[in-house]
Structure formats: C-alpha cells, structure tokens
Amino acid sequence: VLLFGAVFVVGLLSYTGVSIRRLPILSRFLWRADSAAILRLLAIAVREGRPIAESSRLLAGYFVQSGPRHKLERAAARMGKGGAWWEALRQVGILRTSESRLLAAAERAGNLPWAMEEMAASMIRRLAYQTRAWVTALIPLLIMVFGFGVLLVAVAVFAPLVQLIQWLC
C-alpha cells in the first residue's frame, strides 16, 4: 500500500508538472547533483575561454530550479564585486571548502576544466553511494512494515477461527 501510494504521489506530481526534486527532503538530498551539473557547465565555459562570472550569470538565467538559480545569481554578484570565483561558489553553498581550495589549486596549475569535471563526477558518485546506503537501510524497514501488515491480515483471518474452535470445545 505504501509503495503504491508513493508511486501514485510521484505520478501525480509529475502529471501536474511539479518536480519531485522540489520536495523539501529530496531537494536537500539532491543538491549535490545540482552542484555537479553547475561544475560541468562551468567547465565547458572555462574550456571555451569564457569568464566564470559571466558564465555563472548566464547559467543562472537558464536553470529551471529556483534553488540553484538563486545560488548562481548570488555567486555571480559576489564575483562581480571582485571576489574569487571559487570563494563565491563556496559562500553560496555550491562548493565545500575543500572543493573550492582544490579548484583554486587546479586553476593555478592550469588544469581547471579537467578538475571541475572530475569533481562533478566525484559528486555524482558520492550521491550514488549515499542513495544506495539509504535504500539499503530502508529496505529492511519496508519489509518489516509490509510484514506487519501481513501479520494483521493473518490475525484478522484466524482470530474468528480460533474463537469458533474454543466455542465448539
């Protein structure tokens, strides 16, 4: 019943045009996927020789989800004020501190696009590991919930039979 309900809710949300990524729990959990997409797109811009501040502003205009769009707009504004681009991305929450330092070092070394793409791939891998861990933890819980439902049905079926046998004896 729970699985059917979840499939029904997801289907209804997608039918009405509401993205399941906008749900509060999933949007927090899937933010790393948005960060990876931003890094991949910025890597393309850097490879083409475009300034990161201008590319961030341009990307912000094309993002459908409001969360990444607002973060990119704030980061572009910080970059426009003269801040380092990796620091601006860290301050708005797109990057972690260690990631921003790694990208700063990659820029100094001259392999920034490669580092951005590798970091994006690493973010996606970590998200896949986390998702697998959550699913692995939730499957036994779901089995227990369904097992409890089966137990209730079994008790409901056999309780009158037990009372009938006791009444006959």
mmCIF file of C-alpha atoms in Angstrom:
data_model
loop_
_atom_site.group_PDB
_atom_site.id
_atom_site.type_symbol
_atom_site.label_atom_id
_atom_site.label_comp_id
_atom_site.label_asym_id
_atom_site.label_seq_id
_atom_site.Cartn_x
_atom_site.Cartn_y
_atom_site.Cartn_z
ATOM 1 C CA VAL A 1 0.000 0.000 0.000
ATOM 2 C CA LEU A 2 2.847 2.360 0.868
ATOM 3 C CA LEU A 3 4.680 1.570 -2.344
ATOM 4 C CA PHE A 4 1.501 2.081 -4.354
ATOM 5 C CA GLY A 5 0.903 5.359 -2.523
ATOM 6 C CA ALA A 6 4.437 6.560 -3.234
ATOM 7 C CA VAL A 7 4.146 5.677 -6.923
ATOM 8 C CA PHE A 8 0.750 7.407 -7.062
ATOM 9 C CA VAL A 9 2.096 10.595 -5.444
ATOM 10 C CA VAL A 10 5.159 10.710 -7.718
ATOM 11 C CA GLY A 11 2.963 10.106 -10.775
ATOM 12 C CA LEU A 12 0.503 12.780 -9.703
ATOM 13 C CA LEU A 13 3.287 15.283 -9.074
ATOM 14 C CA SER A 14 4.898 14.628 -12.446
ATOM 15 C CA TYR A 15 1.500 14.815 -14.180
ATOM 16 C CA THR A 16 0.786 18.210 -12.634
ATOM 17 C CA GLY A 17 4.251 19.456 -13.557
ATOM 18 C CA VAL A 18 5.682 19.610 -10.047
ATOM 19 C CA SER A 19 9.203 18.235 -9.931
ATOM 20 C CA ILE A 20 9.864 15.709 -7.179
ATOM 21 C CA ARG A 21 13.200 17.481 -6.748
ATOM 22 C CA ARG A 22 11.292 20.414 -5.265
ATOM 23 C CA LEU A 23 10.123 18.347 -2.306
ATOM 24 C CA PRO A 24 11.914 19.573 0.838
ATOM 25 C CA ILE A 25 13.741 16.360 1.765
ATOM 26 C CA LEU A 26 14.722 15.401 -1.775
ATOM 27 C CA SER A 27 15.872 18.893 -2.717
ATOM 28 C CA ARG A 28 18.334 18.898 0.191
ATOM 29 C CA PHE A 29 19.482 15.394 -0.636
ATOM 30 C CA LEU A 30 19.886 16.023 -4.374
ATOM 31 C CA TRP A 31 21.654 19.379 -4.086
ATOM 32 C CA ARG A 32 24.990 17.720 -4.842
ATOM 33 C CA ALA A 33 23.627 16.667 -8.236
ATOM 34 C CA ASP A 34 22.819 20.313 -8.955
ATOM 35 C CA SER A 35 26.326 21.319 -7.863
ATOM 36 C CA ALA A 36 27.790 18.693 -10.185
ATOM 37 C CA ALA A 37 25.712 19.997 -13.098
ATOM 38 C CA ILE A 38 26.861 23.550 -12.369
ATOM 39 C CA LEU A 39 30.501 22.458 -12.274
ATOM 40 C CA ARG A 40 30.178 20.553 -15.553
ATOM 41 C CA LEU A 41 28.633 23.550 -17.274
ATOM 42 C CA LEU A 42 31.240 25.915 -15.852
ATOM 43 C CA ALA A 43 33.972 23.520 -17.037
ATOM 44 C CA ILE A 44 32.625 23.849 -20.570
ATOM 45 C CA ALA A 45 32.667 27.635 -20.234
ATOM 46 C CA VAL A 46 36.244 27.624 -18.937
ATOM 47 C CA ARG A 47 37.336 25.303 -21.734
ATOM 48 C CA GLU A 48 35.842 27.792 -24.214
ATOM 49 C CA GLY A 49 37.726 30.652 -22.569
ATOM 50 C CA ARG A 50 34.713 32.448 -21.100
ATOM 51 C CA PRO A 51 34.914 34.293 -17.755
ATOM 52 C CA ILE A 52 33.399 32.327 -14.888
ATOM 53 C CA ALA A 53 31.450 35.306 -13.512
ATOM 54 C CA GLU A 54 29.753 35.921 -16.849
ATOM 55 C CA SER A 55 29.104 32.197 -17.314
ATOM 56 C CA SER A 56 27.587 31.931 -13.829
ATOM 57 C CA ARG A 57 25.240 34.804 -14.562
ATOM 58 C CA LEU A 58 24.292 33.219 -17.889
ATOM 59 C CA LEU A 59 23.718 29.789 -16.291
ATOM 60 C CA ALA A 60 21.543 31.341 -13.602
ATOM 61 C CA GLY A 61 19.170 32.532 -16.294
ATOM 62 C CA TYR A 62 18.744 29.046 -17.704
ATOM 63 C CA PHE A 63 18.335 26.989 -14.535
ATOM 64 C CA VAL A 64 14.747 25.839 -14.047
ATOM 65 C CA GLN A 65 15.022 25.026 -10.345
ATOM 66 C CA SER A 66 14.909 28.105 -8.164
ATOM 67 C CA GLY A 67 17.485 26.898 -5.625
ATOM 68 C CA PRO A 68 20.443 26.566 -7.995
ATOM 69 C CA ARG A 69 19.337 29.645 -9.920
ATOM 70 C CA HIS A 70 19.353 31.871 -6.822
ATOM 71 C CA LYS A 71 22.668 30.474 -5.636
ATOM 72 C CA LEU A 72 24.263 31.095 -9.021
ATOM 73 C CA GLU A 73 22.865 34.632 -9.110
ATOM 74 C CA ARG A 74 24.318 35.366 -5.658
ATOM 75 C CA ALA A 75 27.657 33.824 -6.632
ATOM 76 C CA ALA A 76 27.774 35.893 -9.838
ATOM 77 C CA ALA A 77 27.036 39.025 -7.825
ATOM 78 C CA ARG A 78 29.892 38.208 -5.428
ATOM 79 C CA MET A 79 32.215 37.560 -8.365
ATOM 80 C CA GLY A 80 31.154 40.861 -9.902
ATOM 81 C CA LYS A 81 32.271 42.658 -6.736
ATOM 82 C CA GLY A 82 35.786 41.330 -7.273
ATOM 83 C CA GLY A 83 35.759 38.189 -5.151
ATOM 84 C CA ALA A 84 37.453 34.974 -6.172
ATOM 85 C CA TRP A 85 35.049 32.767 -8.099
ATOM 86 C CA TRP A 86 35.769 29.639 -6.069
ATOM 87 C CA GLU A 87 35.237 31.583 -2.832
ATOM 88 C CA ALA A 88 31.933 32.948 -4.153
ATOM 89 C CA LEU A 89 30.762 29.444 -5.068
ATOM 90 C CA ARG A 90 31.751 28.234 -1.596
ATOM 91 C CA GLN A 91 29.996 31.085 0.189
ATOM 92 C CA VAL A 92 26.676 30.438 -1.523
ATOM 93 C CA GLY A 93 26.882 26.696 -0.853
ATOM 94 C CA ILE A 94 27.630 25.282 -4.285
ATOM 95 C CA LEU A 95 31.072 24.065 -3.211
ATOM 96 C CA ARG A 96 32.535 22.837 0.057
ATOM 97 C CA THR A 97 35.681 24.423 1.469
ATOM 98 C CA SER A 98 37.944 21.563 0.379
ATOM 99 C CA GLU A 99 36.451 21.617 -3.121
ATOM 100 C CA SER A 100 36.968 25.347 -3.506
ATOM 101 C CA ARG A 101 40.600 25.023 -2.430
ATOM 102 C CA LEU A 102 41.143 22.183 -4.868
ATOM 103 C CA LEU A 103 39.697 24.244 -7.726
ATOM 104 C CA ALA A 104 41.868 27.219 -6.769
ATOM 105 C CA ALA A 105 44.937 24.966 -6.941
ATOM 106 C CA ALA A 106 43.756 23.498 -10.256
ATOM 107 C CA GLU A 107 43.385 26.989 -11.692
ATOM 108 C CA ARG A 108 46.938 27.843 -10.666
ATOM 109 C CA ALA A 109 48.159 24.565 -12.192
ATOM 110 C CA GLY A 110 46.310 25.216 -15.448
ATOM 111 C CA ASN A 111 44.030 22.163 -15.472
ATOM 112 C CA LEU A 112 40.824 23.754 -14.206
ATOM 113 C CA PRO A 113 38.307 22.262 -16.697
ATOM 114 C CA TRP A 114 39.577 18.738 -16.068
ATOM 115 C CA ALA A 115 39.464 19.236 -12.283
ATOM 116 C CA MET A 116 35.917 20.635 -12.475
ATOM 117 C CA GLU A 117 34.697 17.662 -14.497
ATOM 118 C CA GLU A 118 36.406 15.168 -12.199
ATOM 119 C CA MET A 119 34.952 16.883 -9.141
ATOM 120 C CA ALA A 120 31.482 16.797 -10.702
ATOM 121 C CA ALA A 121 31.874 13.074 -11.403
ATOM 122 C CA SER A 122 33.026 12.552 -7.818
ATOM 123 C CA MET A 123 29.966 14.405 -6.502
ATOM 124 C CA ILE A 124 27.662 12.181 -8.538
ATOM 125 C CA ARG A 125 29.480 9.035 -7.349
ATOM 126 C CA ARG A 126 29.169 10.136 -3.707
ATOM 127 C CA LEU A 127 25.474 10.873 -4.211
ATOM 128 C CA ALA A 128 25.010 7.394 -5.715
ATOM 129 C CA TYR A 129 26.796 5.832 -2.716
ATOM 130 C CA GLN A 130 24.645 7.798 -0.291
ATOM 131 C CA THR A 131 21.471 6.843 -2.153
ATOM 132 C CA ARG A 132 22.498 3.193 -2.130
ATOM 133 C CA ALA A 133 23.190 3.380 1.619
ATOM 134 C CA TRP A 134 19.774 4.940 2.315
ATOM 135 C CA VAL A 135 17.976 2.387 0.161
ATOM 136 C CA THR A 136 19.892 -0.445 1.813
ATOM 137 C CA ALA A 137 18.867 0.872 5.220
ATOM 138 C CA LEU A 138 15.230 1.452 4.252
ATOM 139 C CA ILE A 139 14.552 -1.907 2.574
ATOM 140 C CA PRO A 140 14.534 -3.907 5.850
ATOM 141 C CA LEU A 141 12.288 -1.271 7.380
ATOM 142 C CA LEU A 142 9.846 -1.535 4.459
ATOM 143 C CA ILE A 143 9.908 -5.340 4.710
ATOM 144 C CA MET A 144 9.049 -5.063 8.398
ATOM 145 C CA VAL A 145 6.177 -2.660 7.654
ATOM 146 C CA PHE A 146 4.753 -4.956 4.971
ATOM 147 C CA GLY A 147 5.309 -7.969 7.240
ATOM 148 C CA PHE A 148 3.347 -6.244 9.988
ATOM 149 C CA GLY A 149 0.519 -5.670 7.503
ATOM 150 C CA VAL A 150 0.554 -9.370 6.593
ATOM 151 C CA LEU A 151 0.544 -10.244 10.303
ATOM 152 C CA LEU A 152 -2.554 -8.077 10.843
ATOM 153 C CA VAL A 153 -4.347 -9.771 7.940
ATOM 154 C CA ALA A 154 -3.398 -13.226 9.235
ATOM 155 C CA VAL A 155 -4.622 -12.421 12.738
ATOM 156 C CA ALA A 156 -7.835 -10.981 11.315
ATOM 157 C CA VAL A 157 -8.430 -14.161 9.304
ATOM 158 C CA PHE A 158 -7.546 -16.685 12.011
ATOM 159 C CA ALA A 159 -8.942 -14.941 15.134
ATOM 160 C CA PRO A 160 -12.580 -15.843 14.348
ATOM 161 C CA LEU A 161 -11.495 -19.416 13.570
ATOM 162 C CA VAL A 162 -9.785 -19.702 16.972
ATOM 163 C CA GLN A 163 -12.887 -18.324 18.714
ATOM 164 C CA LEU A 164 -15.074 -20.797 16.813
ATOM 165 C CA ILE A 165 -12.896 -23.734 17.851
ATOM 166 C CA GLN A 166 -12.959 -22.559 21.502
ATOM 167 C CA TRP A 167 -16.750 -22.200 21.379
ATOM 168 C CA LEU A 168 -17.141 -25.744 19.974
ATOM 169 C CA CYS A 169 -14.934 -27.330 22.661
#
